[in-house]
Coordinates of C-alpha atoms and ligand atoms in Angstrom, one line a residue:
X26 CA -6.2 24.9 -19.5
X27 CA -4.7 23.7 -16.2
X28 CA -1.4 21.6 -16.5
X29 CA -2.1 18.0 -15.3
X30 CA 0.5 16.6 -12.3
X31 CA 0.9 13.0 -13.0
X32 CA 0.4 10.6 -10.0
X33 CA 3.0 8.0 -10.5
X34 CA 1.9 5.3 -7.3
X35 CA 5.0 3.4 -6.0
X36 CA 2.9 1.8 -3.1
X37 CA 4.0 -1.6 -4.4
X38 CA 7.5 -0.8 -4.6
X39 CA 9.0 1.9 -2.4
X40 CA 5.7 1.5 -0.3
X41 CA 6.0 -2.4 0.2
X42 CA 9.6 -1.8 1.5
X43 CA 8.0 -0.4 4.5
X44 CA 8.0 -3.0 7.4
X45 CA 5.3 -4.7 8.0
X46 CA 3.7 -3.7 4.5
X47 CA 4.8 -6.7 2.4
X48 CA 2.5 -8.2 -0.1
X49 CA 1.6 -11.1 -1.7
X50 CA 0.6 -11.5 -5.7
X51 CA -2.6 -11.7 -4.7
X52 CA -2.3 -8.4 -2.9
X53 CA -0.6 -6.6 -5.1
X54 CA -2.9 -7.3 -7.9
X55 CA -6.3 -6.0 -5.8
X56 CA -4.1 -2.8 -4.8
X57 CA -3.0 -2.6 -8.4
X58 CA -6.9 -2.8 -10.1
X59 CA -8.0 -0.6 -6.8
X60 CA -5.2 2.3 -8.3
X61 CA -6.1 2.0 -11.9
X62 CA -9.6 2.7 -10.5
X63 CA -8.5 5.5 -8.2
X64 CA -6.5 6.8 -11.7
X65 CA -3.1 7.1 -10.9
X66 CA -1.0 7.3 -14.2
X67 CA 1.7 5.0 -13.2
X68 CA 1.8 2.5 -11.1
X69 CA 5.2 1.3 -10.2
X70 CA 4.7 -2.4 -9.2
X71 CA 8.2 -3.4 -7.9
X72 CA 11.6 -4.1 -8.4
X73 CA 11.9 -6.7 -11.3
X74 CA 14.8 -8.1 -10.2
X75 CA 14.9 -8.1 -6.7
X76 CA 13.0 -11.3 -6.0
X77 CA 11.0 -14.2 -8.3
X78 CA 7.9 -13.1 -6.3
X79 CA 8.8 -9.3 -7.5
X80 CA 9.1 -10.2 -10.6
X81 CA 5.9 -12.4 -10.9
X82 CA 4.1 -9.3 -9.2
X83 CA 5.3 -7.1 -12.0
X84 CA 4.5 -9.7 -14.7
X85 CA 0.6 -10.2 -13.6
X86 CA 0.1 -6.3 -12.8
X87 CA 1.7 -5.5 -16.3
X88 CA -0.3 -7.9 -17.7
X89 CA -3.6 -6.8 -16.2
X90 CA -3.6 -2.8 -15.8
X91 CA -5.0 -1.6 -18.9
X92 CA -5.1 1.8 -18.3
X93 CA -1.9 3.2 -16.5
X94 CA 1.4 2.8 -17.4
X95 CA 3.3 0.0 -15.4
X96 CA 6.5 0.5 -14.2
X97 CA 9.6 -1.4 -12.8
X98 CA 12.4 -0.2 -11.0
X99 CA 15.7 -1.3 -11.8
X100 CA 19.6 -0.1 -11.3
X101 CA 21.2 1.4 -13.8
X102 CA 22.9 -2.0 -14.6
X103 CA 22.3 -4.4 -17.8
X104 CA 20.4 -6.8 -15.8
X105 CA 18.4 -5.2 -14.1
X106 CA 16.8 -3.1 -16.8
X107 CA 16.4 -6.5 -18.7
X108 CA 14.9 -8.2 -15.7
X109 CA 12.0 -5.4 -15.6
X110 CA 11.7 -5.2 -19.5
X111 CA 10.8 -9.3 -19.2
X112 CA 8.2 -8.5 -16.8
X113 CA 7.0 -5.7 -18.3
X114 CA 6.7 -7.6 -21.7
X115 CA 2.8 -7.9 -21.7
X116 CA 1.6 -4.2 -20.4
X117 CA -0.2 -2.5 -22.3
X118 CA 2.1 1.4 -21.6
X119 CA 5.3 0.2 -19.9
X120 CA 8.0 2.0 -18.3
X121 CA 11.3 1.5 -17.5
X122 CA 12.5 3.1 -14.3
X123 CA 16.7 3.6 -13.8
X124 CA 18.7 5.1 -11.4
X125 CA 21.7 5.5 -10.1
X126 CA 23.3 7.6 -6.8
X127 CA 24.3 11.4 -7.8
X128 CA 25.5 12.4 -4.2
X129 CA 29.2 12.7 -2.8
X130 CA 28.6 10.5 -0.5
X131 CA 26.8 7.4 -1.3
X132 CA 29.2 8.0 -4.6
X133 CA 32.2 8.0 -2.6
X134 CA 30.5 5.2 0.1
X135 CA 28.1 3.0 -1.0
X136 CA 28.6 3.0 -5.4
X137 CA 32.2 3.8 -4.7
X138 CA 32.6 5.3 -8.2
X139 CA 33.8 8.5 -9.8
X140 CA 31.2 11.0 -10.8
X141 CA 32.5 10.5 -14.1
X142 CA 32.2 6.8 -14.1
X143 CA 28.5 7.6 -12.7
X144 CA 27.9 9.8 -15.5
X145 CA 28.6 7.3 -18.4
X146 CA 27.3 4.1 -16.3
X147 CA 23.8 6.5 -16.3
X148 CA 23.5 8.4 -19.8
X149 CA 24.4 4.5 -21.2
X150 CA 21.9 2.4 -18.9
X151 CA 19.3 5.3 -20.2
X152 CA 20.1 4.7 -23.9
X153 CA 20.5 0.5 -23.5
X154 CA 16.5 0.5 -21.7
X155 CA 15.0 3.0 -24.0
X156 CA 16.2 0.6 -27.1
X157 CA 14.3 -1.5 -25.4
X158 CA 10.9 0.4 -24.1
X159 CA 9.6 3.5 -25.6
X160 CA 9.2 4.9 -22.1
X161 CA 12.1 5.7 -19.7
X162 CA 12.7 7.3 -16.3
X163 CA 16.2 8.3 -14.8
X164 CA 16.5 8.5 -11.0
X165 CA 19.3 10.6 -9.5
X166 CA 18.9 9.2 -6.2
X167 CA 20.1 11.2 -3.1
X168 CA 19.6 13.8 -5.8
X169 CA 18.2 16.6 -2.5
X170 CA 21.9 16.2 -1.4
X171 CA 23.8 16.3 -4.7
X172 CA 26.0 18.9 -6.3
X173 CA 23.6 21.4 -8.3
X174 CA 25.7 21.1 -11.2
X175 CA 26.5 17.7 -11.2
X176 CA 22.4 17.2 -11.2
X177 CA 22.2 19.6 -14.2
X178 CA 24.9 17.5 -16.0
X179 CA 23.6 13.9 -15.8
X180 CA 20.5 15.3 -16.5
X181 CA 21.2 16.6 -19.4
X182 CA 22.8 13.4 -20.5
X183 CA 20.2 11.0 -20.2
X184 CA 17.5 13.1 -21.6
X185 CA 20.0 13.1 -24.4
X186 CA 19.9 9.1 -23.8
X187 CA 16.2 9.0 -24.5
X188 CA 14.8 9.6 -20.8
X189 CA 11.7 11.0 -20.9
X190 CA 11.3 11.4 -17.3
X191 CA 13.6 13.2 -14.7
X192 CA 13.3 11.8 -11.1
X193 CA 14.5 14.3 -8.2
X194 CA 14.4 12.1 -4.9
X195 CA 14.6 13.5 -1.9
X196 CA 15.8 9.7 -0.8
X197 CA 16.6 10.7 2.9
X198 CA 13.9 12.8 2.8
X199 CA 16.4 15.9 4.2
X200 CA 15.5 19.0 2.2
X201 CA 13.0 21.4 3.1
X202 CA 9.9 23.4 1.0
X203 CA 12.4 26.3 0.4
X204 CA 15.4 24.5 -0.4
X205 CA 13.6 21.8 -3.0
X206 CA 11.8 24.4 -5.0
X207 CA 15.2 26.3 -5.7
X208 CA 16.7 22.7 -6.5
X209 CA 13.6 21.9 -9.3
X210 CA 14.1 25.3 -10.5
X211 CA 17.3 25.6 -10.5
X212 CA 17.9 22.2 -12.7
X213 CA 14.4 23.4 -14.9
X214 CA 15.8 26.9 -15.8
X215 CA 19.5 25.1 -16.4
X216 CA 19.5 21.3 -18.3
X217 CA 19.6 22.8 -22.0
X218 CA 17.4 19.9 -23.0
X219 CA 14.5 19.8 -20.1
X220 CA 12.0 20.8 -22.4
X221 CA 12.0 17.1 -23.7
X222 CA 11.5 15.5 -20.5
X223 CA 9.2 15.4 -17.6
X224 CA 10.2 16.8 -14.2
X225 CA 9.5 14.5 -11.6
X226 CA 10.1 14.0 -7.8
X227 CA 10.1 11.7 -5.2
X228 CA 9.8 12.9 -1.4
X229 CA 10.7 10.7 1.8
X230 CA 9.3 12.1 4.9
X231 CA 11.8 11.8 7.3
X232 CA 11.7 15.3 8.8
X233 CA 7.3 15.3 8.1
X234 CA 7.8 17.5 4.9
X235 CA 7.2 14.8 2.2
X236 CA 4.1 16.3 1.3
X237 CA 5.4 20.1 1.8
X238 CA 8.4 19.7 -0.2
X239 CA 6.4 17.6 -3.3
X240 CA 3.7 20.7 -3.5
X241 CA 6.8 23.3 -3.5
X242 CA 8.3 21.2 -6.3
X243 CA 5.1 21.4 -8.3
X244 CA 5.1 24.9 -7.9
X245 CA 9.1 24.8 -9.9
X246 CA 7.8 23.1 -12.2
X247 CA 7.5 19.3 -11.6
X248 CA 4.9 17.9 -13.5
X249 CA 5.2 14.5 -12.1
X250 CA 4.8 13.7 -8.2
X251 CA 5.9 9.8 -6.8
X252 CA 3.6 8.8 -4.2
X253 CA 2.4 5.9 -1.7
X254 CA -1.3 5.3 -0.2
X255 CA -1.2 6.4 3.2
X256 CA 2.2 7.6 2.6
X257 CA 3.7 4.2 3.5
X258 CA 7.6 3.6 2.2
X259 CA 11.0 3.2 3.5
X260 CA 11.6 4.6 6.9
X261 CA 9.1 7.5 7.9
X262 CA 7.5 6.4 4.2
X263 CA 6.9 8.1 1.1
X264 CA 4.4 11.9 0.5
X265 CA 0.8 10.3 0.8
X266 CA -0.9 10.2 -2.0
X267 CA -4.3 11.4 -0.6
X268 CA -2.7 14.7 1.3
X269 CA -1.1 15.7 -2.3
X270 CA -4.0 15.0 -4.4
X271 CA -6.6 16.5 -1.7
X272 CA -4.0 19.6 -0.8
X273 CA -4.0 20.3 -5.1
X274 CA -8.0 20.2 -5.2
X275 CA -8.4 22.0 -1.9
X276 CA -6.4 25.2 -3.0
X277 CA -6.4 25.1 -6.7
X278 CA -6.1 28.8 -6.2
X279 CA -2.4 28.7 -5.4
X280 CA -1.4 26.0 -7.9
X281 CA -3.6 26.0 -10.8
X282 CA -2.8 23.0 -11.4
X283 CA -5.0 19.3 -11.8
X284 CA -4.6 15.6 -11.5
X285 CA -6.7 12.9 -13.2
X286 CA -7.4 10.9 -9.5
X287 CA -10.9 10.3 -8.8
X288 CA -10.8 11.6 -5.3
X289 CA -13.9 9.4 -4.7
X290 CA -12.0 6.3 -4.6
X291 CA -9.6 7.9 -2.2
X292 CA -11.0 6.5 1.1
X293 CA -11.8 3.1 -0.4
X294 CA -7.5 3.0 -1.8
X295 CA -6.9 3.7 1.7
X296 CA -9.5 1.1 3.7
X297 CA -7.9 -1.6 0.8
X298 CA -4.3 -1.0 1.6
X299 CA -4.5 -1.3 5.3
X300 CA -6.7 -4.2 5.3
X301 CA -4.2 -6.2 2.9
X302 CA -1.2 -4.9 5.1
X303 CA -2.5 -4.9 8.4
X304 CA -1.6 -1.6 9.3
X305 CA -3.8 0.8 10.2
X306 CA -3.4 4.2 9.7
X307 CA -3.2 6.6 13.0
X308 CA -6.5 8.1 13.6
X309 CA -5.7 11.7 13.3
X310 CA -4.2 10.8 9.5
X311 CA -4.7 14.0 7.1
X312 CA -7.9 13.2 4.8
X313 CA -7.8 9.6 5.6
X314 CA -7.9 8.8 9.2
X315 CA -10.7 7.9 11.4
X316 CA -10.9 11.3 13.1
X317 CA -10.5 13.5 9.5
X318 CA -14.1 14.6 9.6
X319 CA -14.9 14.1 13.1
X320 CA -15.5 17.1 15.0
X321 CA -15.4 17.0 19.2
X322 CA -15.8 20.2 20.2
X323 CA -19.3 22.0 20.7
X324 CA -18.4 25.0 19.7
X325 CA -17.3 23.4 16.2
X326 CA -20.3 20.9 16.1
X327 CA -22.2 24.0 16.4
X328 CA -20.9 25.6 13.8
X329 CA -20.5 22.6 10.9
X330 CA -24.3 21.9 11.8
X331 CA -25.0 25.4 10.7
X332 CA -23.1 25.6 7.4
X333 CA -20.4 22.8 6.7
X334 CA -17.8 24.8 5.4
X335 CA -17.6 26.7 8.7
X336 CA -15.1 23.8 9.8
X337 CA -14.6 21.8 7.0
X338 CA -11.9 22.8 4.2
X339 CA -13.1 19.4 1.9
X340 CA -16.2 17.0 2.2
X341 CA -16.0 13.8 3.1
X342 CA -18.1 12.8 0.4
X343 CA -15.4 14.2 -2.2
X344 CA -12.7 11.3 -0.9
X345 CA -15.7 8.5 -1.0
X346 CA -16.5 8.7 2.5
X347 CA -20.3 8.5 2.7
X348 CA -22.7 8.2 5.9
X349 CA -24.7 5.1 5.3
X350 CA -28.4 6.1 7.1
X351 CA -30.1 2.8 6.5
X352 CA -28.8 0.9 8.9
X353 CA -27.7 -2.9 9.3
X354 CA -28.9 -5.4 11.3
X355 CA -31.0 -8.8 11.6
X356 CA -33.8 -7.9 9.9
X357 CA -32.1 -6.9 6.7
X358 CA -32.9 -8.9 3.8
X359 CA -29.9 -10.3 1.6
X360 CA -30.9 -7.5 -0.9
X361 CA -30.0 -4.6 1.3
X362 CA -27.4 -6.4 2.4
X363 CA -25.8 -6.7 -1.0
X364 CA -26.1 -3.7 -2.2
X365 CA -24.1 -2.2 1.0
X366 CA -21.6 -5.0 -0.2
X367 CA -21.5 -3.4 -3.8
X368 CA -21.0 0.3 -2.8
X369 CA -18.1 -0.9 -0.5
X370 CA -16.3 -1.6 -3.6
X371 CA -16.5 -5.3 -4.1
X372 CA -17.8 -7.2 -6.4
X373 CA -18.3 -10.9 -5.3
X374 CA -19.8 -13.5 -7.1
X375 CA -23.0 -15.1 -5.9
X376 CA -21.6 -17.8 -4.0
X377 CA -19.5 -15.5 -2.0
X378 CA -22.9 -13.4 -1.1
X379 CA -24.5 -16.1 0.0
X380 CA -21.5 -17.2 2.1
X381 CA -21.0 -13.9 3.8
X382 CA -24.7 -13.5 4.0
X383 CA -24.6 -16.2 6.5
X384 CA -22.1 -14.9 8.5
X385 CA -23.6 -11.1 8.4
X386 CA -26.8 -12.8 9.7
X387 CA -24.9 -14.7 12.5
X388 CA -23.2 -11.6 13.6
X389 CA -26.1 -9.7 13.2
X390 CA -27.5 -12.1 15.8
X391 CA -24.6 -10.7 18.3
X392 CA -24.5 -7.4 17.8
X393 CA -27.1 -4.9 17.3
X394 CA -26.4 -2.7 14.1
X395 CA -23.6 -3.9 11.9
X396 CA -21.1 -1.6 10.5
X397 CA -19.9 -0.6 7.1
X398 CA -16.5 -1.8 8.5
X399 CA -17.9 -5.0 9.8
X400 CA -18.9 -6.0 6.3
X401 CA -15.2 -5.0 5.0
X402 CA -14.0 -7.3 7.7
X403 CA -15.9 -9.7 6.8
X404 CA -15.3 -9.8 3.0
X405 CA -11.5 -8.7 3.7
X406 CA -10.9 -12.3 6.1
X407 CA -12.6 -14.3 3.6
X408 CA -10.5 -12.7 0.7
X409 CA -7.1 -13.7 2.8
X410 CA -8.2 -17.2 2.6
X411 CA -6.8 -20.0 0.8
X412 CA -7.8 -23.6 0.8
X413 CA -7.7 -25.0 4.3
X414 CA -5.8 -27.6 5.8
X415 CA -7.4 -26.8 8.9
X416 CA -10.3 -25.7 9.6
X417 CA -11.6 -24.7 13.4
X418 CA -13.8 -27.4 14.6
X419 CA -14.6 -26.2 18.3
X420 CA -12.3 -25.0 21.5
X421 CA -12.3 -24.6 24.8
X422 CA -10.4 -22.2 27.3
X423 CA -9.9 -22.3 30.8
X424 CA -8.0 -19.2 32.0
X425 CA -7.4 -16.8 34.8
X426 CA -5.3 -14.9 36.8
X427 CA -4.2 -17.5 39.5
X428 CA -4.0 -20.7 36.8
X429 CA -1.9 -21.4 33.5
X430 CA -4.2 -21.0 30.7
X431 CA -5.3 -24.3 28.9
X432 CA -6.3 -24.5 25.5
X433 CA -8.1 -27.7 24.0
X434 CA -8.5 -27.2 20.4
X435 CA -10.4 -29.4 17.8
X436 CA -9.5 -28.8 14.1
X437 CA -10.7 -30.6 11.4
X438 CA -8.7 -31.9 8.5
X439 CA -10.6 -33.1 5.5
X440 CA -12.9 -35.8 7.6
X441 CA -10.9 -36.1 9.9
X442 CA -11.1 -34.4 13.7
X443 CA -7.9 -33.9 15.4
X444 CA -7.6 -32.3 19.0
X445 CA -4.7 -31.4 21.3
X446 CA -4.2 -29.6 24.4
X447 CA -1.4 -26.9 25.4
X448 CA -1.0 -24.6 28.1
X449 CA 0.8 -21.2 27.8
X450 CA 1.0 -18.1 28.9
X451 CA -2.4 -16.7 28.4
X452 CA -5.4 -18.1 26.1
X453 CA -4.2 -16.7 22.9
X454 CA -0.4 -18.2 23.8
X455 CA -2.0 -21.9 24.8
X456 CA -4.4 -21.9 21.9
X457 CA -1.5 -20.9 19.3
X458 CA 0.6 -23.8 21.2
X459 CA -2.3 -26.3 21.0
X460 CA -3.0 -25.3 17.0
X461 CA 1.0 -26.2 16.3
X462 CA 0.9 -29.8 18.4
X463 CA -1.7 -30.2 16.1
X464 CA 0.1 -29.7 13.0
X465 CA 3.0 -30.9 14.2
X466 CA 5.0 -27.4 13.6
X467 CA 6.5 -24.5 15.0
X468 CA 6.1 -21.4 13.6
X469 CA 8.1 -17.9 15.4
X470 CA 5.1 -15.2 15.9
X471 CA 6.8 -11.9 14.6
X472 CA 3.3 -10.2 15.1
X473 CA 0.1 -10.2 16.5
X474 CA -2.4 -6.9 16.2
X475 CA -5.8 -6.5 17.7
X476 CA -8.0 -4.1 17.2
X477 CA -12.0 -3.3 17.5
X478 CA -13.2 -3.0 13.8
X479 CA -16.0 -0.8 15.6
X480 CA -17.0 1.1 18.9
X481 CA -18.8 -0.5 21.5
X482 CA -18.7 -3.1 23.6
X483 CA -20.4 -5.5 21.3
X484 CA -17.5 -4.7 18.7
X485 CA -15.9 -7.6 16.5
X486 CA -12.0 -8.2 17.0
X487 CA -9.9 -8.3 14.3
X488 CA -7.0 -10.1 14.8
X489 CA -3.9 -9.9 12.4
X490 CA -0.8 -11.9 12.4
X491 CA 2.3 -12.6 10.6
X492 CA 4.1 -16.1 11.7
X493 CA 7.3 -17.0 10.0
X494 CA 9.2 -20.5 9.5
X495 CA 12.4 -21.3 7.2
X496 CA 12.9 -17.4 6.3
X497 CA 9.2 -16.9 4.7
X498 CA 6.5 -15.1 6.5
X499 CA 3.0 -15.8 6.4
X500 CA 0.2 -13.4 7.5
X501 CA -3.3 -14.5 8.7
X502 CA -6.2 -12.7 9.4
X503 CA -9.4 -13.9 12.1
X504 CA -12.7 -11.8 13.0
X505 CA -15.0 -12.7 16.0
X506 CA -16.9 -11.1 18.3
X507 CA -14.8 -13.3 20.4
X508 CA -11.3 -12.4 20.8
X509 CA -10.0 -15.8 21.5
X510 CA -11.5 -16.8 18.5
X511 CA -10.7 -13.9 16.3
X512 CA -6.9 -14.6 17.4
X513 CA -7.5 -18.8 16.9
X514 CA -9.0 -18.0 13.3
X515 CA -6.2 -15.5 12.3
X516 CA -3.0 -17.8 13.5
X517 CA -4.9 -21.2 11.8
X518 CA -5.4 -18.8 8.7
X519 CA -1.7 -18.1 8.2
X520 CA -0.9 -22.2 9.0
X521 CA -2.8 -22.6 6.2
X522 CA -1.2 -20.1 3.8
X523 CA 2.0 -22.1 5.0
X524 CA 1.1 -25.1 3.7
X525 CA -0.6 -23.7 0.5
X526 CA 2.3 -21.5 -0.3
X527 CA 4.6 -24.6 0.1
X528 CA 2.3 -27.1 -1.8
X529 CA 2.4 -29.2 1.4
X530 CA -1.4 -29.7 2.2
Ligands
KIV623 O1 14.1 7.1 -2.6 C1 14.6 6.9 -3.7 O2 15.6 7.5 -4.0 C2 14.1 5.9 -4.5 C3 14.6 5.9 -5.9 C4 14.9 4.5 -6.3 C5 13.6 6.5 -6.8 O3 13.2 5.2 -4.1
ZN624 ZN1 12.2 6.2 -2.3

């Protein structure tokens, strides 16, 4: 039988360190139940101690997540492991993650400790978390750029210690296929004790070879691969989950080996992630992105119309990507229009049907056929709301080339209807102006993303931003077939995640 590579997910953890891809409890917790779906075997849900809103994160994910262990990172010091043993106290498999830096120079630089203070801080951080949880993982980080045998020796040590899993970042993401396979084999043919532990690795992809480098390790022997969903993570981000996990299926031949992902949940993990982050992934991504299976050239039209595989080294069915042929539109009945709904992946409750129902038959009314990601828009914006302290009563623009742009904007809070009028630079700067004379705050804009959620001219916006005030950021999400709108809709959306998140409403 095949070995099985375990997918260890750190899209909450190393992945949310990626700017721009912060997330919310909320957030983390759809993400989370959308992996344990997918079938990851770990999911790593963040750094216990680095924040109360990490923590909490950890604490509902652990306490959720039936089915995958749940992990938490921590530094090899005393607090840290108990921080993440706290959260992790309700899940159901928990692990405790540890590391500590193994190369010359963030020894020398950053920990400014001996190796041999390194060594003992390590093999006794190992033994003081695994007293406390039956599962632990050691991280030798900058490991791609640490002595050989130094590697070999604190391995050895905290497997010793009770570690039942051996990390091998690549933190700076610097090595290359060649080298890293001689490194995993190198420390699996010489730690005395590896047999009782795991090999695992964890690839940054600052040079592009996250993905390369991961497969070549699995190949030495690693039987454990760290990953992100659409390979978001510090810097350049983290091996992408999808091009692993697609890469192992797709030529099984040359590493026999298996995963337990359902690669049919693999498109929807990826659609979920960028609609709660707001980042999009390029459109020439690797298995994911909007151009994957899309073929341009006749001569290659030609040839997947007469046999698929002529051009095509996967399916896109086989990463959940299916062509809807009944199409959506005005005359589709709140049955048809809910079963499109379900095999999107959600599963709202009636009231939410019947809310988004009315706005699927308003848009229908605007635009002709409406789109598979029309109806994630839709459902994604309404699961970004929160209670509102505003809501959009009516506006009006005047705007132009020659003229400052006026905004006069009527929102209504609880009965009452307040309006104000601002001028800026542009309608989306006046009506963003008007919105805060209204509430009587400023926020500072950090970002504002448009983009057409379909083709054509008839296409909804979808507006994203993220607005910050007294060192929190709040993001808020708007779709209209009007842009001004969307971008009205999106900015009132995160003044109202202000005021929930600070109880002020
Ligand atoms: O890149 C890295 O070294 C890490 C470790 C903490 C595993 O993220
Ligand atoms: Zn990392």
């Amino acid at each position: 039988m095949a070995d099985v590579v375990r997918i260890f997910d750190t899209t909450l953890r190393d992945g949310e360190q990626a700017p721009g891809c912060s997330m919310n409890i909320d957030e983390k917790l759809r993400m989370a139940r959308q992996l344990e779906l997918l079938g990851v075997d770990v999911i790593e849900a963040g750094f216990a101690i680095a924040s109360p809103g990490d923590f909490s994160s950890v604490q509902a994910v652990a306490e959720e997540i039936k089915n995958c262990s749940v992990c938490s990172l921590s530094r090899a010091l005393e607090k840290d492991i108990d921080a993440s043993w706290q959260a992790l106290q309700k899940a159901v498999n928990p692990r405790i993650h540890t590391f500590i830096a193994t190369s010359d120079i963030h020894m020398k630089y950053k920990l400014k400790q001996s190796p041999e203070d390194v060594l003992d801080q390590a093999q006794r951080m190992v033994r003081y978390a695994r007293n406390l949880c039956g599962e632990v993982e050691f991280s030798a980080e900058d490991a791609a750029r640490s002595r050989l045998d130094f590697l070999c020796e604190i391995f050895e040590k905290v497997i010793d210690a009770g570690a039942g899993y051996i990390n091998i970042p690549d933190t700076v993401g610097y090595t290359t296929p060649d080298e890293f396979y001689r490194i995993v084999k190198h420390i699996r043919e010489h730690v005395p004790n590896i047999d009782k532990a795991v090999i695992s690795v964890h690839c940054h992809n600052d040079l592009g070879l996250a993905v390369a480098n991961t497969l070549a390790a699995i190949r030495a022997g690693a039987l454990q691969v760290e990953c992100t969903v659409n390979g978001i993570g510090e810097r350049a981000g983290n091996a992408a989950m999808e091009e692993l996990v697609m890469a192992l299926k797709t030529r099984k031949d040359i590493y026999g080996v298996e995963t337990n992902i359902n690669t049919r949940e693999i498109y929807r993990s990826s659609r979920l992630l960028s609609n709660v982050t707001g980042v999009q992934v390029q459109p020439n991504k690797a298995v994911v992105g909007a151009n994957a299976f899309a073929h341009e050239a006749g001569i290659h039209q030609h040839g997947v119309l007469s046999h698929a595989s002529t051009y095509e080294i996967m399916t896109p069915e086989s990463i959940g990507l299916q062509e809807n042929r009944m199409v959506l539109g005005k005359h589709s009945g709140k049955h048809a229009f809910t079963e499109r709904i379900r095999s999107l992946g959600y599963s709202p409750d009636e009231q939410v049907i019947t809310e988004i129902f009315t706005q699927f038959k308003a848009l229908a009314d605007k635009k002709k056929v409406v789109e598979d990601k029309d109806l994630e828009a839709l459902m994604e914006t309404r699961a970004a709301l929160v209670p509102e302290t505003y809501s959009l009563d009516r506006f009006v623009i005047n705007s132009g080339n020659t003229i400052s742009s006026t905004a006069s904007i009527r929102l209504l809070r609880g009965k009452d209807a307040i309006e104000d009028v601002a001028t800026g630079d542009g309608p989306v700067d006046a009506s963003f102006l008007a919105i805060e004379r209204i509430a009587g705050e400023t926020f500072v804009l950090d970002e504002y993303v448009i983009h057409a959620v379909t083709g054509g001219q008839d296409a909804q916006g979808e507006v994203s931003v993220k607005i910050h005030k007294n060192g929190t950021t709040y993001k808020g999400r708007g779709v209209s077939t009007d842009v001004v709108e969307a971008s009205i809709l999106a900015f009132l959306s995160a003044v109202n995640r202000y005021y929930y998140e600070e109880g002020r409403s």
